[in-house]
Amino acid sequence: MLGVESSMTADESLLTRPKDVNDNQQLFRIQTDINTDNTQFSIKGLNYASQYASLYFVRLNLLRPRVLAAAQKRWSTVSSLPQHVPRVVDVQTGVLCYIIGTVFLDMSEKPNILDEVSREEWTALPTPKNKYVSEKDAVLLEDESGRIVLTGDIIKTTVFMTGVIAALLGSENQEGEFQVLDVCYAAFDPQPPLPISTDSDHPWIALVSGLNFEGDGQYDMRYELLRDFLTGESGTFQDQLKISHISRLVICGNTMAQLHVSAETLQKAKLKFHGPDPNEYNEWVVDTVDQFLVSVGQSMPVDVVPGATDPTTSFLPQQPIHSSIFHSACNLTSLSMVTNPYTATVGGTRQSLDDMYKMTNVAEGVDLASEVLKWGHVAPTAPDTLPCYPFSQNDPMVITVRPHLYIIGNQTKFDTKVIELCGDGEPTLETTRVILVPSFSNTGTVVLVNLATLDYKTVEFGTCI
């Protein structure tokens, strides 16, 4: 055997920490004060006796004053001084005016209750479609008094959505249709400024979505890499220094994979408008999620937002996943089970955006999310084509203040866009960064956002053999 003489001195080793690093130096994670109070989305005392019509009237009554204020300001300089007509059935032919009501898309391809009936009777269902848009579609505006069909070139160039409250400037033509000249949406309360930080060490948050833990026992190293990255157990000292600036993890829906329920079980349980039954989940899945939440939650605060595949209600607003199913993680004070939608003072998830996507010709999710910020409602298509709770006194999904950060999870790819819109009565622009967080199980991507500047980074985890 050949001997090899070492060129290292006695005080050197391959495992020695770099000389520019103090052996006694400790890293502490940056802390941020974030209020995740989501009482507005919490449902107390479930009551399903109310009709969904009341939700539309509540939404209209909530937004009508704000829409009227914006319309009066927008059209006050029109030379002919159009007047507001309180009821759509009172518009007069050829008289310029503006009306306020709820937009309705009459779409022949849109699903209806007959689809639910056929599903119950186990007959063949229509083939699912990516888009419900067709040449036969019509746009209407309705209020408590009735409906009126909308027409005009602006109808073809503007994105309309069922359930949106809008003001329309125009006049009735000879065919009894309302010729639209301009559109106006609700005014917003002033957007508070981002907190000014004098410290160069700005806090960041990590956004991950679509973890989709499964119960088939398949091993995926990306989840271990993600855990080690978030907890600072991987990388160099400089990497760990950067990771210490990540103050929070937000899991944006679909922590668990889609539950595959047999036809026999589905028929027996009558799961029509209910979420997946927690009892159907593989115990291995729950234990795996529990271990992941414990390992990360011991290092940083974690917010878990439910998604379409998680064990909670399927209708909006989705209620928090019950923490008791996670035997160890439920004891962590750093773990927060929150609602969907979810807001934090310093972020819906995929269902509402996917549903709206089918109703328009808009190709990119960030562009559709931009329209949501104009409309002032997180899920306008609920309850028409998106299940939601039948609120009779309030609509918690109305947006009153534009957020600085609008996050939508479980997307096919990462995308982001900065939206600049004028605030009510303010000459300055209000800024919102829209972020589409891709499914981690498909892309291995985590998004990092600077809470002080709204800058972003993406980190991708992969496996090589």
Short mmCIF file of C-alpha atoms in Angstrom, two decimals:
data_model
loop_
_atom_site.label_atom_id
_atom_site.label_comp_id
_atom_site.label_asym_id
_atom_site.label_seq_id
_atom_site.Cartn_x
_atom_site.Cartn_y
_atom_site.Cartn_z
CA MET A 1 0.00 0.00 0.00
CA LEU A 2 1.31 3.40 -0.95
CA GLY A 3 1.45 6.00 1.74
CA VAL A 4 0.34 9.54 1.14
CA GLU A 5 1.95 12.40 2.98
CA SER A 6 -0.45 15.10 4.09
CA SER A 7 0.37 18.71 3.29
CA MET A 8 -1.93 20.05 6.04
CA THR A 9 -0.55 21.33 9.30
CA ALA A 10 -1.55 19.96 12.66
CA ASP A 11 -4.23 22.60 13.28
CA GLU A 12 -5.94 22.15 9.90
CA SER A 13 -8.66 19.71 8.82
CA LEU A 14 -11.04 19.24 5.92
CA LEU A 15 -13.91 19.70 8.40
CA THR A 16 -12.55 22.86 9.99
CA ARG A 17 -14.87 25.90 10.00
CA PRO A 18 -13.54 28.77 7.81
CA LYS A 19 -11.14 31.04 9.69
CA ASP A 20 -13.29 34.13 9.10
CA VAL A 21 -16.15 32.58 11.08
CA ASN A 22 -16.31 32.85 14.86
CA ASP A 23 -16.88 29.42 16.40
CA ASN A 24 -19.00 31.01 19.14
CA GLN A 25 -21.15 33.02 16.72
CA GLN A 26 -24.85 32.18 16.89
CA LEU A 27 -27.50 33.02 14.34
CA PHE A 28 -30.94 34.16 15.39
CA ARG A 29 -33.89 34.26 13.05
CA ILE A 30 -35.33 37.70 12.35
CA GLN A 31 -38.70 38.19 14.04
CA THR A 32 -41.65 40.11 12.60
CA ASP A 33 -44.89 41.20 14.19
CA ILE A 34 -47.56 39.84 11.84
CA ASN A 35 -51.24 39.91 12.71
CA THR A 36 -53.02 36.88 11.26
CA ASP A 37 -56.42 37.59 12.82
CA ASN A 38 -58.93 36.15 10.34
CA THR A 39 -62.14 36.47 12.31
CA GLN A 40 -63.81 37.98 9.24
CA PHE A 41 -63.49 34.63 7.46
CA SER A 42 -64.43 32.46 10.45
CA ILE A 43 -67.93 30.99 10.34
CA LYS A 44 -69.69 30.73 13.69
CA GLY A 45 -72.92 28.80 14.10
CA LEU A 46 -73.36 27.17 10.69
CA ASN A 47 -76.77 27.83 9.19
CA TYR A 48 -77.60 26.57 5.71
CA ALA A 49 -81.25 27.66 5.74
CA SER A 50 -80.49 30.94 3.95
CA GLN A 51 -80.96 31.26 0.21
CA TYR A 52 -78.01 32.29 -1.94
CA ALA A 53 -80.01 35.20 -3.35
CA SER A 54 -79.47 37.01 -0.06
CA LEU A 55 -75.70 36.83 -0.58
CA TYR A 56 -75.99 38.68 -3.89
CA PHE A 57 -78.16 41.36 -2.29
CA VAL A 58 -75.75 41.70 0.64
CA ARG A 59 -72.81 42.07 -1.75
CA LEU A 60 -74.67 44.66 -3.81
CA ASN A 61 -75.68 46.67 -0.75
CA LEU A 62 -72.15 46.56 0.64
CA LEU A 63 -70.45 47.73 -2.53
CA ARG A 64 -73.10 50.02 -4.01
CA PRO A 65 -72.12 53.12 -1.93
CA ARG A 66 -68.45 52.66 -2.84
CA VAL A 67 -69.24 52.10 -6.51
CA LEU A 68 -71.53 55.14 -6.54
CA ALA A 69 -68.83 57.33 -4.98
CA ALA A 70 -66.31 56.21 -7.59
CA ALA A 71 -68.80 56.69 -10.45
CA GLN A 72 -69.78 60.20 -9.35
CA LYS A 73 -66.15 61.22 -9.24
CA ARG A 74 -65.23 59.52 -12.53
CA TRP A 75 -68.10 60.92 -14.60
CA SER A 76 -68.55 64.31 -12.95
CA THR A 77 -66.66 65.98 -15.81
CA VAL A 78 -68.79 64.47 -18.61
CA SER A 79 -70.29 67.40 -20.53
CA SER A 80 -73.86 66.08 -20.57
CA LEU A 81 -73.82 65.46 -16.78
CA PRO A 82 -75.25 61.92 -16.70
CA GLN A 83 -77.50 61.11 -13.76
CA HIS A 84 -77.55 58.00 -11.64
CA VAL A 85 -80.63 55.82 -12.21
CA PRO A 86 -81.16 53.77 -9.00
CA ARG A 87 -83.09 50.94 -10.73
CA VAL A 88 -82.01 49.30 -13.97
CA VAL A 89 -85.63 48.95 -15.13
CA ASP A 90 -86.06 52.75 -15.00
CA VAL A 91 -83.51 53.64 -17.68
CA GLN A 92 -84.95 55.64 -20.57
CA THR A 93 -84.19 55.13 -24.23
CA GLY A 94 -81.55 57.52 -25.55
CA VAL A 95 -80.91 59.23 -22.19
CA LEU A 96 -77.28 59.12 -21.00
CA CYS A 97 -77.08 57.82 -17.42
CA TYR A 98 -75.23 55.34 -15.24
CA ILE A 99 -76.58 52.31 -13.42
CA ILE A 100 -75.18 50.08 -10.68
CA GLY A 101 -75.77 46.38 -10.30
CA THR A 102 -74.38 42.85 -10.34
CA VAL A 103 -72.79 41.54 -13.53
CA PHE A 104 -74.12 38.22 -14.80
CA LEU A 105 -72.59 36.18 -17.62
CA ASP A 106 -75.21 34.16 -19.48
CA MET A 107 -73.06 31.30 -20.80
CA SER A 108 -74.52 28.26 -22.52
CA GLU A 109 -71.43 26.16 -21.76
CA LYS A 110 -71.43 26.94 -18.03
CA PRO A 111 -72.27 24.03 -15.67
CA ASN A 112 -75.71 24.00 -14.10
CA ILE A 113 -77.68 22.05 -11.52
CA LEU A 114 -78.49 19.36 -14.09
CA ASP A 115 -74.84 18.35 -13.95
CA GLU A 116 -75.24 17.67 -10.24
CA VAL A 117 -78.39 15.64 -10.88
CA SER A 118 -76.65 13.51 -13.50
CA ARG A 119 -73.76 12.98 -11.11
CA GLU A 120 -76.15 11.68 -8.45
CA GLU A 121 -77.88 9.37 -10.92
CA TRP A 122 -74.52 7.98 -12.12
CA THR A 123 -75.16 8.90 -15.73
CA ALA A 124 -72.44 10.05 -18.08
CA LEU A 125 -71.22 13.55 -17.31
CA PRO A 126 -70.27 16.09 -19.96
CA THR A 127 -66.57 16.23 -20.75
CA PRO A 128 -64.93 18.89 -18.53
CA LYS A 129 -63.91 22.02 -20.41
CA ASN A 130 -61.03 24.39 -19.82
CA LYS A 131 -63.12 27.35 -20.96
CA TYR A 132 -66.85 28.05 -20.93
CA VAL A 133 -66.59 30.99 -23.33
CA SER A 134 -68.58 30.86 -26.59
CA GLU A 135 -69.98 33.20 -29.24
CA LYS A 136 -73.45 32.84 -27.73
CA ASP A 137 -72.50 34.44 -24.40
CA ALA A 138 -74.34 37.52 -23.19
CA VAL A 139 -73.48 40.02 -20.43
CA LEU A 140 -76.25 41.38 -18.21
CA LEU A 141 -76.53 43.75 -15.26
CA GLU A 142 -79.09 43.09 -12.56
CA ASP A 143 -80.30 44.61 -9.32
CA GLU A 144 -83.36 44.15 -7.09
CA SER A 145 -85.66 45.46 -9.83
CA GLY A 146 -84.60 43.33 -12.79
CA ARG A 147 -82.02 42.75 -15.53
CA ILE A 148 -80.84 44.51 -18.64
CA VAL A 149 -78.69 43.14 -21.48
CA LEU A 150 -75.41 44.98 -22.09
CA THR A 151 -74.00 45.78 -25.50
CA GLY A 152 -71.28 47.93 -27.07
CA ASP A 153 -67.68 47.65 -28.20
CA ILE A 154 -66.43 47.96 -24.62
CA ILE A 155 -68.12 44.65 -23.78
CA LYS A 156 -65.66 42.89 -26.11
CA THR A 157 -62.56 44.57 -24.68
CA THR A 158 -63.37 44.55 -20.95
CA VAL A 159 -63.10 41.52 -18.67
CA PHE A 160 -66.50 40.98 -17.05
CA MET A 161 -67.24 38.38 -14.39
CA THR A 162 -70.41 37.07 -12.79
CA GLY A 163 -70.91 38.48 -9.30
CA VAL A 164 -68.90 41.67 -9.79
CA ILE A 165 -70.58 44.90 -8.67
CA ALA A 166 -70.07 47.62 -11.29
CA ALA A 167 -71.34 50.99 -12.49
CA LEU A 168 -71.98 51.35 -16.22
CA LEU A 169 -72.22 54.60 -18.16
CA GLY A 170 -74.40 54.56 -21.27
CA SER A 171 -77.96 54.63 -22.54
CA GLU A 172 -80.71 52.26 -23.60
CA ASN A 173 -81.03 51.63 -27.35
CA GLN A 174 -84.13 50.86 -29.40
CA GLU A 175 -83.74 47.11 -28.78
CA GLY A 176 -83.98 47.63 -25.01
CA GLU A 177 -80.27 46.90 -24.49
CA PHE A 178 -77.94 49.14 -22.51
CA GLN A 179 -75.22 50.59 -24.76
CA VAL A 180 -72.17 50.75 -22.47
CA LEU A 181 -69.64 53.56 -22.90
CA ASP A 182 -67.57 53.19 -19.72
CA VAL A 183 -67.21 50.95 -16.66
CA CYS A 184 -66.40 51.84 -13.05
CA TYR A 185 -65.78 49.70 -9.99
CA ALA A 186 -65.78 50.31 -6.23
CA ALA A 187 -63.57 52.89 -4.57
CA PHE A 188 -61.12 51.53 -2.00
CA ASP A 189 -60.01 52.79 1.36
CA PRO A 190 -56.49 54.28 1.24
CA GLN A 191 -53.74 51.68 1.21
CA PRO A 192 -51.52 52.00 4.28
CA PRO A 193 -47.84 52.52 3.49
CA LEU A 194 -45.37 49.70 3.85
CA PRO A 195 -43.51 49.88 7.16
CA ILE A 196 -40.31 51.87 6.79
CA SER A 197 -37.34 49.81 7.92
CA THR A 198 -34.07 51.50 8.81
CA ASP A 199 -32.42 48.12 9.20
CA SER A 200 -30.74 46.69 6.12
CA ASP A 201 -31.66 43.19 7.33
CA HIS A 202 -35.21 43.16 5.98
CA PRO A 203 -37.46 40.25 6.96
CA TRP A 204 -38.55 37.80 4.27
CA ILE A 205 -41.35 35.25 4.13
CA ALA A 206 -41.26 31.89 2.39
CA LEU A 207 -44.23 30.82 0.26
CA VAL A 208 -44.77 27.20 -0.67
CA SER A 209 -47.84 25.58 -2.15
CA GLY A 210 -49.03 22.19 -3.30
CA LEU A 211 -46.80 20.05 -1.09
CA ASN A 212 -49.26 17.23 -1.83
CA PHE A 213 -47.95 14.72 0.68
CA GLU A 214 -49.20 11.28 -0.37
CA GLY A 215 -49.74 8.00 1.41
CA ASP A 216 -48.11 5.65 -1.07
CA GLY A 217 -44.78 5.63 0.72
CA GLN A 218 -42.86 7.15 -2.17
CA TYR A 219 -39.70 8.95 -1.12
CA ASP A 220 -38.95 12.41 -2.50
CA MET A 221 -35.69 14.02 -1.41
CA ARG A 222 -36.97 17.49 -2.31
CA TYR A 223 -39.05 17.60 0.88
CA GLU A 224 -35.97 16.94 3.00
CA LEU A 225 -34.03 19.58 1.07
CA LEU A 226 -36.87 22.04 1.66
CA ARG A 227 -36.95 21.29 5.38
CA ASP A 228 -33.17 21.60 5.75
CA PHE A 229 -33.20 24.84 3.77
CA LEU A 230 -35.90 26.46 5.91
CA THR A 231 -34.37 25.35 9.21
CA GLY A 232 -30.84 26.38 8.24
CA GLU A 233 -29.42 22.87 8.44
CA SER A 234 -27.90 22.99 4.97
CA GLY A 235 -25.54 25.22 3.05
CA THR A 236 -22.59 27.33 4.12
CA PHE A 237 -22.52 29.80 6.97
CA GLN A 238 -23.30 32.60 4.52
CA ASP A 239 -26.30 30.61 3.28
CA GLN A 240 -27.50 30.17 6.84
CA LEU A 241 -27.06 33.88 7.45
CA LYS A 242 -29.43 34.61 4.54
CA ILE A 243 -31.90 31.97 5.70
CA SER A 244 -32.03 33.60 9.14
CA HIS A 245 -33.82 36.52 7.45
CA ILE A 246 -36.77 34.26 6.56
CA SER A 247 -39.16 35.11 9.36
CA ARG A 248 -42.17 33.00 8.41
CA LEU A 249 -43.40 30.14 6.22
CA VAL A 250 -46.82 30.30 4.59
CA ILE A 251 -48.13 27.04 3.11
CA CYS A 252 -50.63 28.20 0.47
CA GLY A 253 -52.97 25.24 0.20
CA ASN A 254 -52.94 21.55 -0.77
CA THR A 255 -50.62 20.31 1.95
CA MET A 256 -52.07 16.85 1.39
CA ALA A 257 -52.63 15.22 -1.98
CA GLN A 258 -56.03 14.72 -3.56
CA LEU A 259 -58.00 12.00 -1.82
CA HIS A 260 -59.09 9.26 -4.20
CA VAL A 261 -62.44 8.01 -2.93
CA SER A 262 -63.98 4.90 -4.43
CA ALA A 263 -67.34 5.16 -6.16
CA GLU A 264 -68.87 2.98 -3.46
CA THR A 265 -67.60 5.21 -0.67
CA LEU A 266 -68.65 8.35 -2.50
CA GLN A 267 -72.18 7.08 -3.04
CA LYS A 268 -72.45 6.00 0.57
CA ALA A 269 -71.14 9.24 2.05
CA LYS A 270 -73.09 11.51 -0.33
CA LEU A 271 -70.17 13.92 -0.54
CA LYS A 272 -71.90 16.57 -2.62
CA PHE A 273 -70.84 19.93 -1.22
CA HIS A 274 -68.49 18.72 1.47
CA GLY A 275 -64.72 18.51 1.62
CA PRO A 276 -62.81 15.24 1.86
CA ASP A 277 -63.56 13.16 4.91
CA PRO A 278 -60.59 13.37 7.32
CA ASN A 279 -61.21 9.73 8.28
CA GLU A 280 -60.37 8.68 4.73
CA TYR A 281 -56.84 10.06 4.92
CA ASN A 282 -53.99 7.61 5.18
CA GLU A 283 -52.41 7.82 8.61
CA TRP A 284 -48.98 7.84 6.97
CA VAL A 285 -49.86 11.09 5.20
CA VAL A 286 -50.95 12.81 8.41
CA ASP A 287 -47.86 11.61 10.28
CA THR A 288 -45.59 12.81 7.47
CA VAL A 289 -47.19 16.26 7.44
CA ASP A 290 -47.04 16.31 11.24
CA GLN A 291 -43.30 15.61 11.24
CA PHE A 292 -42.67 18.23 8.56
CA LEU A 293 -44.62 20.90 10.47
CA VAL A 294 -42.83 20.06 13.71
CA SER A 295 -39.36 20.22 12.18
CA VAL A 296 -40.04 23.56 10.49
CA GLY A 297 -42.30 24.98 13.20
CA GLN A 298 -39.58 24.60 15.82
CA SER A 299 -37.47 26.99 13.76
CA MET A 300 -39.99 29.59 12.54
CA PRO A 301 -43.69 30.51 12.59
CA VAL A 302 -45.77 28.55 10.07
CA ASP A 303 -49.18 29.47 8.65
CA VAL A 304 -51.13 26.65 6.99
CA VAL A 305 -53.77 27.81 4.51
CA PRO A 306 -56.19 25.06 3.41
CA GLY A 307 -56.66 24.13 -0.23
CA ALA A 308 -59.01 22.09 -2.36
CA THR A 309 -57.42 18.75 -1.37
CA ASP A 310 -57.07 19.37 2.37
CA PRO A 311 -59.39 17.92 5.07
CA THR A 312 -61.71 20.88 5.61
CA THR A 313 -64.80 22.45 4.10
CA SER A 314 -64.69 22.83 0.33
CA PHE A 315 -66.91 25.92 0.19
CA LEU A 316 -65.45 29.40 0.62
CA PRO A 317 -64.27 30.74 2.92
CA GLN A 318 -62.53 27.48 3.78
CA GLN A 319 -62.17 26.99 7.51
CA PRO A 320 -58.81 26.10 9.10
CA ILE A 321 -57.61 22.52 9.10
CA HIS A 322 -58.21 21.23 12.61
CA SER A 323 -54.81 21.17 14.27
CA SER A 324 -55.70 18.17 16.44
CA ILE A 325 -55.10 15.77 13.54
CA PHE A 326 -51.40 16.62 13.88
CA HIS A 327 -50.56 15.04 17.22
CA SER A 328 -47.18 16.72 17.70
CA ALA A 329 -47.44 19.91 15.67
CA CYS A 330 -50.65 20.95 17.44
CA ASN A 331 -48.56 21.69 20.55
CA LEU A 332 -46.47 24.33 18.77
CA THR A 333 -47.39 27.94 19.47
CA SER A 334 -45.60 28.87 16.23
CA LEU A 335 -48.13 26.92 14.12
CA SER A 336 -51.23 28.75 12.89
CA MET A 337 -54.06 27.03 11.06
CA VAL A 338 -55.75 29.82 9.12
CA THR A 339 -58.64 30.30 6.72
CA ASN A 340 -58.75 30.55 2.94
CA PRO A 341 -58.89 33.41 2.00
CA TYR A 342 -56.30 34.51 4.52
CA THR A 343 -55.02 37.97 5.35
CA ALA A 344 -52.06 39.16 7.34
CA THR A 345 -51.12 42.69 8.34
CA VAL A 346 -47.61 43.45 7.12
CA GLY A 347 -51.70 37.51 1.51
CA GLY A 348 -56.34 33.23 -2.04
CA THR A 349 -55.62 30.12 -3.27
CA ARG A 350 -56.29 28.41 -6.51
CA GLN A 351 -60.03 27.63 -6.49
CA SER A 352 -61.41 31.13 -7.16
CA LEU A 353 -58.83 32.01 -9.84
CA ASP A 354 -59.32 28.70 -11.64
CA ASP A 355 -63.08 29.19 -11.68
CA MET A 356 -62.83 32.73 -13.06
CA TYR A 357 -60.27 31.59 -15.64
CA LYS A 358 -62.91 29.41 -17.31
CA MET A 359 -65.26 32.38 -17.74
CA THR A 360 -62.90 34.60 -19.75
CA ASN A 361 -60.44 34.63 -22.62
CA VAL A 362 -57.69 35.90 -20.32
CA ALA A 363 -54.65 33.67 -20.83
CA GLU A 364 -52.40 34.56 -17.88
CA GLY A 365 -53.29 34.13 -14.22
CA VAL A 366 -51.52 37.32 -13.13
CA ASP A 367 -53.64 39.34 -15.55
CA LEU A 368 -56.84 37.85 -14.15
CA ALA A 369 -55.62 38.51 -10.61
CA SER A 370 -55.11 42.13 -11.64
CA GLU A 371 -58.79 42.31 -12.57
CA VAL A 372 -59.73 40.93 -9.14
CA LEU A 373 -57.96 43.90 -7.53
CA LYS A 374 -60.10 46.23 -9.65
CA TRP A 375 -63.37 44.42 -8.93
CA GLY A 376 -62.92 44.47 -5.16
CA HIS A 377 -63.94 40.85 -4.53
CA VAL A 378 -61.79 37.76 -4.02
CA ALA A 379 -64.30 35.24 -5.42
CA PRO A 380 -67.08 36.95 -7.40
CA THR A 381 -68.19 33.72 -9.11
CA ALA A 382 -69.29 32.33 -5.73
CA PRO A 383 -71.96 31.07 -5.33
CA ASP A 384 -72.81 30.81 -9.06
CA THR A 385 -70.14 28.28 -10.05
CA LEU A 386 -67.96 28.23 -6.93
CA PRO A 387 -69.30 26.76 -3.66
CA CYS A 388 -69.44 29.15 -0.72
CA TYR A 389 -71.26 29.58 2.56
CA PRO A 390 -74.69 31.29 2.21
CA PHE A 391 -73.95 34.49 4.11
CA SER A 392 -77.04 36.56 4.82
CA GLN A 393 -75.61 39.54 6.74
CA ASN A 394 -72.14 40.09 5.29
CA ASP A 395 -69.80 39.11 2.47
CA PRO A 396 -66.34 38.67 4.01
CA MET A 397 -64.65 38.24 0.63
CA VAL A 398 -65.20 41.88 -0.33
CA ILE A 399 -61.87 43.75 -0.59
CA THR A 400 -61.96 47.14 1.13
CA VAL A 401 -58.23 47.95 1.01
CA ARG A 402 -55.88 46.82 -1.74
CA PRO A 403 -53.22 44.54 -0.26
CA HIS A 404 -49.51 45.10 -0.77
CA LEU A 405 -49.12 41.41 -1.55
CA TYR A 406 -51.72 39.22 -3.27
CA ILE A 407 -50.77 35.53 -3.21
CA ILE A 408 -52.44 32.73 -5.15
CA GLY A 409 -51.24 29.18 -4.62
CA ASN A 410 -51.24 25.86 -6.49
CA GLN A 411 -50.50 27.29 -9.90
CA THR A 412 -48.83 25.44 -12.78
CA LYS A 413 -45.92 27.88 -12.90
CA PHE A 414 -44.42 30.80 -10.99
CA ASP A 415 -45.40 34.26 -12.14
CA THR A 416 -45.50 37.72 -10.64
CA LYS A 417 -46.63 41.18 -11.61
CA VAL A 418 -46.71 44.59 -9.94
CA ILE A 419 -50.12 46.27 -10.25
CA GLU A 420 -50.34 50.04 -9.89
CA LEU A 421 -53.81 51.54 -9.43
CA CYS A 422 -54.94 54.95 -8.27
CA GLY A 423 -56.46 55.10 -4.80
CA ASP A 424 -59.72 56.88 -4.03
CA GLY A 425 -59.08 60.60 -4.07
CA GLU A 426 -55.32 60.13 -4.17
CA PRO A 427 -53.12 61.20 -7.09
CA THR A 428 -50.46 58.67 -6.13
CA LEU A 429 -50.54 55.07 -7.27
CA GLU A 430 -51.21 52.17 -4.93
CA THR A 431 -48.94 49.19 -5.54
CA THR A 432 -49.76 45.51 -5.18
CA ARG A 433 -47.44 42.65 -6.08
CA VAL A 434 -49.33 39.63 -7.38
CA ILE A 435 -47.52 36.32 -6.89
CA LEU A 436 -48.60 32.98 -8.32
CA VAL A 437 -47.00 30.23 -6.23
CA PRO A 438 -46.48 26.99 -8.19
CA SER A 439 -47.18 23.53 -6.85
CA PHE A 440 -44.06 22.30 -5.02
CA SER A 441 -44.77 18.65 -5.82
CA ASN A 442 -44.61 19.49 -9.54
CA THR A 443 -41.92 22.19 -9.65
CA GLY A 444 -39.93 22.00 -6.40
CA THR A 445 -40.16 25.80 -6.17
CA VAL A 446 -40.29 28.03 -3.09
CA VAL A 447 -40.90 31.77 -3.35
CA LEU A 448 -39.22 34.25 -1.00
CA VAL A 449 -40.64 37.77 -0.59
CA ASN A 450 -39.04 40.77 1.11
CA LEU A 451 -41.71 42.30 3.36
CA ALA A 452 -40.13 45.76 3.27
CA THR A 453 -39.53 46.13 -0.48
CA LEU A 454 -41.74 43.36 -1.99
CA ASP A 455 -38.72 42.09 -3.91
CA TYR A 456 -38.76 38.35 -4.54
CA LYS A 457 -36.55 35.34 -5.14
CA THR A 458 -37.31 31.78 -6.16
CA VAL A 459 -35.48 28.71 -4.93
CA GLU A 460 -35.83 25.43 -6.81
CA PHE A 461 -35.10 22.02 -5.32
CA GLY A 462 -34.31 19.07 -7.55
CA THR A 463 -32.86 15.60 -7.31
CA CYS A 464 -29.98 14.24 -9.37
CA ILE A 465 -29.03 10.60 -9.69
#
